[in-house]
Amino acid sequence: MPYADLRAFLHRLEACGKLRRISKPVDKDWEIAAVSKVAFERIPEPQRAALMFERVQGFDIPVVTGALGSSRSIYCLVLDCDVGDVQRKWADAELRPLAPKLVSAGPAQENVCKGDKVDLTRLPIPTWTVGQDPAPYITSGYVITADPESHIRNVGTYRVQLKGPNKLGLFINYLQGGRLHVEKNHQLHQPTPVAIVIGADPVIGLVSVSRLPQDMDELAVAGALRGEPVDVVRCRTVDLEVPATAEIVIEGVIRANEFESEGPFGEYTGYMGPKAMSYIVDVQCVTHRSRPIFQAFISQMPPSESSCIRSMGREATLQKHLAEDLGLPVRDVHLLEAGGAAAFLVISMKKNHPVQPRTAMCGAWSYAPQFGKITVVVDDDIDIRDVNSVLWAISFRVQPERDVLTMPGMAAVSLDPSQAPPEVPQEDISRRVSSKLGIDATRKHAFPAVAAPPKEHLDLVRKNWQSYGF
Ligand SMILES: Cc1cc2nc3c(=O)[nH]c(=O)nc-3n(C[C@H](O)[C@H](O)[C@H](O)COP(=O)(O)O)c2cc1C
Ligand SMILES: [Mn+2]
């Protein structure tokens, strides 16, 4: 049974012991960020839970963080599958998307505030990097736009700065789906209708943070992932549709060809992302459920919820591309969380031709140009989720002159602070171009046997482990 909404999923998390309710009153302007961060650092990954801040001082709306990706097992609960099935689930959903179903009414519009009644300061939007972010930020908006020509919808999560009771700043980086829609409208000197969804069936959150082909409707992929179409309702003031069971929906328009300073913002790289000249959203309507829940993603320094949810979905779609579309003998792909699930990519393969490692690198770089600034290819005996194992392969299966390549003039990892100092504007072209490093750490010839006690001896000792006094 798919989750009907965010609430149904939170109930499931609670039943699995993966929702922690915090009843102590908290200040949204520093405490939610700090408690979420300490929870991330104190609680080992397998035991991490979503955090429900029930009493946010000055607001009657609770805030939930870590609901979709404070651990891999929570991510798997969203998809309702085992870790080993995540990639298959994504691949199937992309092959057989299921279009959303338009319904005439939904709880997302139980309450409607239009025009003068709109007041975004009544939402408990947290401040994250206190003293550095200029304002509160919505970190888990599912930003919906439509292509002005094809009308194909895009859903993407982009940072949203609170600028006033009915004004937001929206940062959509280059190469992103939503940005293409805005740029097409800019060419025509028209504003871009936008709907920002906060809190919905968690599967919608996962497609929102995942890069899918531009002609693919993320809500249709969400439908396939959940096994039933997503019910959508028409927005009240813009020509868009939103999930019918969303908690909160902000409707507005992105001004045509107007930009305003937005940021800096504490980013997924673990550094402050520079100020940018970003889009301006004039908000004309807010709809919400009765007793809505405000959801936020935990980002900043990896590992974070942001790096967890990005890595799992990105790995799945990249694996499918390399193995199924290109037919390469790729076994596993991993975007290290230390690299914000973007900068550092490792691919394992059962190579049967010496050019395949480089083919895999090029395949990854062309499919996802901003990822894998450092890309390492290893043989399939290496567990690429074990950093030590990867570094072992790099140490002893690589001859730098023969096996390392750099490729200039490639796309940059977004917001990579090694590109340029903070004073260089975000829009500067130098921030978009980067070189790539490829390391072929597969064996190029027969290798000596691995030096370890014979397997039968190790198995015997493992069996009798306690007899050695451990
Ligand atoms: C917490 C979080 C915050 C994000 N913030 C931004 C952002 O501000 N701008 C941006 O371009 N991408 C941001 N992303 C990445 C996009 O969500 C991701 O690239 C996604 O694929 C975008 O959807 P699209 O491919 O349909 O454009 C963020 C992701 C997460 C998980
Ligand atoms: Mn997209």
PDB file of N, CA, C and O and ligand atoms in Angstrom, residues 139-140 154-160 171-179 207-212 214 218 265 267 297-299 305-307 309-310 314 370-371 414-415, ligand 1:
ATOM      1  N   THR A 139      13.954  24.264   2.930  1.00  0.00           N
ATOM      2  CA  THR A 139      14.962  23.360   2.350  1.00  0.00           C
ATOM      3  C   THR A 139      14.336  22.141   1.671  1.00  0.00           C
ATOM      4  O   THR A 139      15.027  21.385   1.014  1.00  0.00           O
ATOM      5  N   SER A 140      13.048  21.919   1.887  1.00  0.00           N
ATOM      6  CA  SER A 140      12.459  20.713   1.283  1.00  0.00           C
ATOM      7  C   SER A 140      11.251  21.061   0.431  1.00  0.00           C
ATOM      8  O   SER A 140      10.278  20.316   0.400  1.00  0.00           O
ATOM      9  N   ASN A 154       8.066  19.784 -14.257  1.00  0.00           N
ATOM     10  CA  ASN A 154       9.290  19.443 -13.526  1.00  0.00           C
ATOM     11  C   ASN A 154       9.042  19.619 -12.044  1.00  0.00           C
ATOM     12  O   ASN A 154       8.324  20.536 -11.624  1.00  0.00           O
ATOM     13  N   VAL A 155       9.609  18.724 -11.256  1.00  0.00           N
ATOM     14  CA  VAL A 155       9.588  18.869  -9.805  1.00  0.00           C
ATOM     15  C   VAL A 155      11.033  18.806  -9.330  1.00  0.00           C
ATOM     16  O   VAL A 155      11.741  17.843  -9.639  1.00  0.00           O
ATOM     17  N   GLY A 156      11.478  19.834  -8.635  1.00  0.00           N
ATOM     18  CA  GLY A 156      12.853  19.844  -8.149  1.00  0.00           C
ATOM     19  C   GLY A 156      12.922  20.530  -6.800  1.00  0.00           C
ATOM     20  O   GLY A 156      12.138  21.445  -6.510  1.00  0.00           O
ATOM     21  N   THR A 157      13.865  20.101  -5.983  1.00  0.00           N
ATOM     22  CA  THR A 157      14.069  20.754  -4.690  1.00  0.00           C
ATOM     23  C   THR A 157      15.179  21.779  -4.828  1.00  0.00           C
ATOM     24  O   THR A 157      16.308  21.427  -5.203  1.00  0.00           O
ATOM     25  N   TYR A 158      14.849  23.012  -4.608  1.00  0.00           N
ATOM     26  CA  TYR A 158      15.811  24.113  -4.704  1.00  0.00           C
ATOM     27  C   TYR A 158      15.656  24.985  -3.458  1.00  0.00           C
ATOM     28  O   TYR A 158      14.556  25.085  -2.919  1.00  0.00           O
ATOM     29  N   ARG A 159      16.745  25.629  -3.047  1.00  0.00           N
ATOM     30  CA  ARG A 159      16.653  26.417  -1.814  1.00  0.00           C
ATOM     31  C   ARG A 159      15.773  27.643  -2.032  1.00  0.00           C
ATOM     32  O   ARG A 159      15.823  28.284  -3.088  1.00  0.00           O
ATOM     33  N   VAL A 160      14.988  27.951  -0.991  1.00  0.00           N
ATOM     34  CA  VAL A 160      13.996  29.032  -1.095  1.00  0.00           C
ATOM     35  C   VAL A 160      14.162  29.958   0.120  1.00  0.00           C
ATOM     36  O   VAL A 160      13.987  29.536   1.264  1.00  0.00           O
ATOM     37  N   PHE A 171      16.737  29.834  -5.691  1.00  0.00           N
ATOM     38  CA  PHE A 171      18.017  29.588  -6.359  1.00  0.00           C
ATOM     39  C   PHE A 171      17.953  28.259  -7.114  1.00  0.00           C
ATOM     40  O   PHE A 171      17.908  27.192  -6.512  1.00  0.00           O
ATOM     41  N   ILE A 172      17.921  28.355  -8.445  1.00  0.00           N
ATOM     42  CA  ILE A 172      17.963  27.132  -9.261  1.00  0.00           C
ATOM     43  C   ILE A 172      19.244  27.180 -10.073  1.00  0.00           C
ATOM     44  O   ILE A 172      19.442  28.080 -10.889  1.00  0.00           O
ATOM     45  N   ASN A 173      20.104  26.241  -9.822  1.00  0.00           N
ATOM     46  CA  ASN A 173      21.410  26.253 -10.470  1.00  0.00           C
ATOM     47  C   ASN A 173      21.302  25.917 -11.957  1.00  0.00           C
ATOM     48  O   ASN A 173      20.268  25.420 -12.410  1.00  0.00           O
ATOM     49  N   TYR A 174      22.384  26.193 -12.686  1.00  0.00           N
ATOM     50  CA  TYR A 174      22.367  25.898 -14.122  1.00  0.00           C
ATOM     51  C   TYR A 174      22.247  24.387 -14.322  1.00  0.00           C
ATOM     52  O   TYR A 174      22.579  23.594 -13.459  1.00  0.00           O
ATOM     53  N   LEU A 175      21.730  23.986 -15.462  1.00  0.00           N
ATOM     54  CA  LEU A 175      21.492  22.587 -15.852  1.00  0.00           C
ATOM     55  C   LEU A 175      20.331  21.928 -15.114  1.00  0.00           C
ATOM     56  O   LEU A 175      20.049  20.756 -15.307  1.00  0.00           O
ATOM     57  N   GLN A 176      19.651  22.657 -14.239  1.00  0.00           N
ATOM     58  CA  GLN A 176      18.537  22.043 -13.507  1.00  0.00           C
ATOM     59  C   GLN A 176      17.243  22.160 -14.320  1.00  0.00           C
ATOM     60  O   GLN A 176      17.059  23.102 -15.101  1.00  0.00           O
ATOM     61  N   GLY A 177      16.344  21.195 -14.076  1.00  0.00           N
ATOM     62  CA  GLY A 177      15.110  21.133 -14.847  1.00  0.00           C
ATOM     63  C   GLY A 177      14.265  22.392 -14.735  1.00  0.00           C
ATOM     64  O   GLY A 177      13.814  22.953 -15.750  1.00  0.00           O
ATOM     65  N   GLY A 178      14.046  22.865 -13.514  1.00  0.00           N
ATOM     66  CA  GLY A 178      13.195  24.038 -13.316  1.00  0.00           C
ATOM     67  C   GLY A 178      13.769  25.275 -13.985  1.00  0.00           C
ATOM     68  O   GLY A 178      13.042  26.131 -14.494  1.00  0.00           O
ATOM     69  N   ARG A 179      15.086  25.361 -13.999  1.00  0.00           N
ATOM     70  CA  ARG A 179      15.725  26.549 -14.581  1.00  0.00           C
ATOM     71  C   ARG A 179      15.452  26.656 -16.080  1.00  0.00           C
ATOM     72  O   ARG A 179      15.262  27.754 -16.613  1.00  0.00           O
ATOM     73  N   VAL A 207      11.738  11.862  -5.685  1.00  0.00           N
ATOM     74  CA  VAL A 207      11.883  12.219  -7.111  1.00  0.00           C
ATOM     75  C   VAL A 207      12.271  13.688  -7.263  1.00  0.00           C
ATOM     76  O   VAL A 207      12.951  14.061  -8.211  1.00  0.00           O
ATOM     77  N   SER A 208      11.854  14.498  -6.305  1.00  0.00           N
ATOM     78  CA  SER A 208      12.151  15.924  -6.385  1.00  0.00           C
ATOM     79  C   SER A 208      13.656  16.197  -6.276  1.00  0.00           C
ATOM     80  O   SER A 208      14.160  17.125  -6.893  1.00  0.00           O
ATOM     81  N   VAL A 209      14.364  15.391  -5.505  1.00  0.00           N
ATOM     82  CA  VAL A 209      15.807  15.622  -5.350  1.00  0.00           C
ATOM     83  C   VAL A 209      16.620  14.794  -6.339  1.00  0.00           C
ATOM     84  O   VAL A 209      17.838  14.811  -6.307  1.00  0.00           O
ATOM     85  N   SER A 210      15.947  14.069  -7.213  1.00  0.00           N
ATOM     86  CA  SER A 210      16.663  13.210  -8.152  1.00  0.00           C
ATOM     87  C   SER A 210      16.640  13.809  -9.553  1.00  0.00           C
ATOM     88  O   SER A 210      15.655  14.426  -9.958  1.00  0.00           O
ATOM     89  N   ARG A 211      17.740  13.597 -10.242  1.00  0.00           N
ATOM     90  CA  ARG A 211      17.849  14.107 -11.601  1.00  0.00           C
ATOM     91  C   ARG A 211      17.261  13.062 -12.548  1.00  0.00           C
ATOM     92  O   ARG A 211      17.766  11.965 -12.689  1.00  0.00           O
ATOM     93  N   LEU A 212      16.183  13.425 -13.221  1.00  0.00           N
ATOM     94  CA  LEU A 212      15.540  12.511 -14.165  1.00  0.00           C
ATOM     95  C   LEU A 212      15.618  13.156 -15.541  1.00  0.00           C
ATOM     96  O   LEU A 212      15.822  14.365 -15.651  1.00  0.00           O
ATOM     97  N   GLN A 214      14.862  15.145 -18.804  1.00  0.00           N
ATOM     98  CA  GLN A 214      14.078  16.382 -18.818  1.00  0.00           C
ATOM     99  C   GLN A 214      12.657  16.184 -19.358  1.00  0.00           C
ATOM    100  O   GLN A 214      11.745  16.914 -19.012  1.00  0.00           O
ATOM    101  N   GLU A 218       8.342  14.071 -13.128  1.00  0.00           N
ATOM    102  CA  GLU A 218       8.732  13.460 -11.854  1.00  0.00           C
ATOM    103  C   GLU A 218       7.533  12.859 -11.108  1.00  0.00           C
ATOM    104  O   GLU A 218       7.674  11.849 -10.422  1.00  0.00           O
ATOM    105  N   PHE A 265      24.171  30.770   1.570  1.00  0.00           N
ATOM    106  CA  PHE A 265      23.436  29.728   2.256  1.00  0.00           C
ATOM    107  C   PHE A 265      24.374  28.564   2.598  1.00  0.00           C
ATOM    108  O   PHE A 265      25.204  28.181   1.780  1.00  0.00           O
ATOM    109  N   GLU A 267      25.629  25.223   2.608  1.00  0.00           N
ATOM    110  CA  GLU A 267      25.311  24.261   1.553  1.00  0.00           C
ATOM    111  C   GLU A 267      25.717  22.824   1.866  1.00  0.00           C
ATOM    112  O   GLU A 267      26.465  22.557   2.811  1.00  0.00           O
ATOM    113  N   PHE A 297      14.415  19.452   5.093  1.00  0.00           N
ATOM    114  CA  PHE A 297      15.565  18.551   4.937  1.00  0.00           C
ATOM    115  C   PHE A 297      16.744  19.122   5.712  1.00  0.00           C
ATOM    116  O   PHE A 297      16.987  20.331   5.701  1.00  0.00           O
ATOM    117  N   ILE A 298      17.519  18.221   6.311  1.00  0.00           N
ATOM    118  CA  ILE A 298      18.751  18.632   6.993  1.00  0.00           C
ATOM    119  C   ILE A 298      19.873  18.618   5.957  1.00  0.00           C
ATOM    120  O   ILE A 298      20.089  17.606   5.287  1.00  0.00           O
ATOM    121  N   SER A 299      20.573  19.743   5.826  1.00  0.00           N
ATOM    122  CA  SER A 299      21.654  19.807   4.834  1.00  0.00           C
ATOM    123  C   SER A 299      22.957  20.222   5.518  1.00  0.00           C
ATOM    124  O   SER A 299      23.295  19.706   6.558  1.00  0.00           O
ATOM    125  N   GLU A 305      21.035  14.515   5.865  1.00  0.00           N
ATOM    126  CA  GLU A 305      19.872  13.960   5.167  1.00  0.00           C
ATOM    127  C   GLU A 305      19.995  14.239   3.666  1.00  0.00           C
ATOM    128  O   GLU A 305      19.681  13.395   2.827  1.00  0.00           O
ATOM    129  N   SER A 306      20.466  15.434   3.352  1.00  0.00           N
ATOM    130  CA  SER A 306      20.599  15.826   1.952  1.00  0.00           C
ATOM    131  C   SER A 306      21.531  14.867   1.204  1.00  0.00           C
ATOM    132  O   SER A 306      21.211  14.391   0.114  1.00  0.00           O
ATOM    133  N   SER A 307      22.698  14.557   1.793  1.00  0.00           N
ATOM    134  CA  SER A 307      23.630  13.681   1.062  1.00  0.00           C
ATOM    135  C   SER A 307      23.100  12.259   0.992  1.00  0.00           C
ATOM    136  O   SER A 307      23.313  11.557   0.007  1.00  0.00           O
ATOM    137  N   ILE A 309      19.804  11.246   0.818  1.00  0.00           N
ATOM    138  CA  ILE A 309      18.750  11.073  -0.196  1.00  0.00           C
ATOM    139  C   ILE A 309      19.274  11.304  -1.605  1.00  0.00           C
ATOM    140  O   ILE A 309      18.823  10.688  -2.542  1.00  0.00           O
ATOM    141  N   ARG A 310      20.250  12.178  -1.720  1.00  0.00           N
ATOM    142  CA  ARG A 310      20.791  12.389  -3.060  1.00  0.00           C
ATOM    143  C   ARG A 310      21.543  11.155  -3.521  1.00  0.00           C
ATOM    144  O   ARG A 310      21.417  10.726  -4.655  1.00  0.00           O
ATOM    145  N   ARG A 314      20.556   9.007  -6.944  1.00  0.00           N
ATOM    146  CA  ARG A 314      21.486   9.264  -8.038  1.00  0.00           C
ATOM    147  C   ARG A 314      22.239   8.008  -8.426  1.00  0.00           C
ATOM    148  O   ARG A 314      22.481   7.747  -9.602  1.00  0.00           O
ATOM    149  N   GLN A 370      27.509  17.117 -13.824  1.00  0.00           N
ATOM    150  CA  GLN A 370      28.038  17.826 -12.640  1.00  0.00           C
ATOM    151  C   GLN A 370      28.631  16.886 -11.603  1.00  0.00           C
ATOM    152  O   GLN A 370      29.130  17.330 -10.589  1.00  0.00           O
ATOM    153  N   PHE A 371      28.497  15.586 -11.803  1.00  0.00           N
ATOM    154  CA  PHE A 371      28.951  14.662 -10.759  1.00  0.00           C
ATOM    155  C   PHE A 371      30.318  14.081 -11.104  1.00  0.00           C
ATOM    156  O   PHE A 371      30.776  14.154 -12.231  1.00  0.00           O
ATOM    157  N   SER A 414      28.167  21.460  -8.637  1.00  0.00           N
ATOM    158  CA  SER A 414      27.554  22.729  -8.267  1.00  0.00           C
ATOM    159  C   SER A 414      27.998  23.164  -6.868  1.00  0.00           C
ATOM    160  O   SER A 414      28.113  22.341  -5.962  1.00  0.00           O
ATOM    161  N   LEU A 415      28.316  24.433  -6.756  1.00  0.00           N
ATOM    162  CA  LEU A 415      28.707  25.077  -5.505  1.00  0.00           C
ATOM    163  C   LEU A 415      30.032  24.560  -4.933  1.00  0.00           C
ATOM    164  O   LEU A 415      30.295  24.700  -3.750  1.00  0.00           O
TER     165      LEU A 415
HETATM  166  C1  LIG B   1      18.213  19.671   0.649  1.00  0.00           C
HETATM  167  C2  LIG B   1      18.472  19.926  -0.813  1.00  0.00           C
HETATM  168  C3  LIG B   1      18.626  21.219  -1.260  1.00  0.00           C
HETATM  169  C4  LIG B   1      18.874  21.492  -2.608  1.00  0.00           C
HETATM  170  N1  LIG B   1      19.020  22.782  -3.007  1.00  0.00           N
HETATM  171  C5  LIG B   1      19.213  23.058  -4.312  1.00  0.00           C
HETATM  172  C6  LIG B   1      19.297  24.416  -4.758  1.00  0.00           C
HETATM  173  O1  LIG B   1      19.202  25.358  -3.987  1.00  0.00           O
HETATM  174  N2  LIG B   1      19.435  24.653  -6.080  1.00  0.00           N
HETATM  175  C7  LIG B   1      19.567  23.645  -6.981  1.00  0.00           C
HETATM  176  O2  LIG B   1      19.706  23.911  -8.160  1.00  0.00           O
HETATM  177  N3  LIG B   1      19.529  22.333  -6.585  1.00  0.00           N
HETATM  178  C8  LIG B   1      19.341  22.033  -5.275  1.00  0.00           C
HETATM  179  N4  LIG B   1      19.282  20.728  -4.862  1.00  0.00           N
HETATM  180  C9  LIG B   1      19.523  19.649  -5.839  1.00  0.00           C
HETATM  181  C10 LIG B   1      18.309  19.344  -6.664  1.00  0.00           C
HETATM  182  O3  LIG B   1      17.209  19.056  -5.848  1.00  0.00           O
HETATM  183  C11 LIG B   1      18.577  18.132  -7.566  1.00  0.00           C
HETATM  184  O4  LIG B   1      19.643  18.445  -8.431  1.00  0.00           O
HETATM  185  C12 LIG B   1      17.371  17.723  -8.388  1.00  0.00           C
HETATM  186  O5  LIG B   1      17.769  16.753  -9.342  1.00  0.00           O
HETATM  187  C13 LIG B   1      16.746  18.900  -9.082  1.00  0.00           C
HETATM  188  O6  LIG B   1      15.636  18.477  -9.847  1.00  0.00           O
HETATM  189  P1  LIG B   1      15.698  18.639 -11.419  1.00  0.00           P
HETATM  190  O7  LIG B   1      16.729  17.637 -11.874  1.00  0.00           O
HETATM  191  O8  LIG B   1      14.325  18.306 -11.858  1.00  0.00           O
HETATM  192  O9  LIG B   1      16.111  20.029 -11.690  1.00  0.00           O
HETATM  193  C14 LIG B   1      19.001  20.431  -3.522  1.00  0.00           C
HETATM  194  C15 LIG B   1      18.835  19.120  -3.067  1.00  0.00           C
HETATM  195  C16 LIG B   1      18.582  18.857  -1.732  1.00  0.00           C
HETATM  196  C17 LIG B   1      18.405  17.438  -1.274  1.00  0.00           C
END
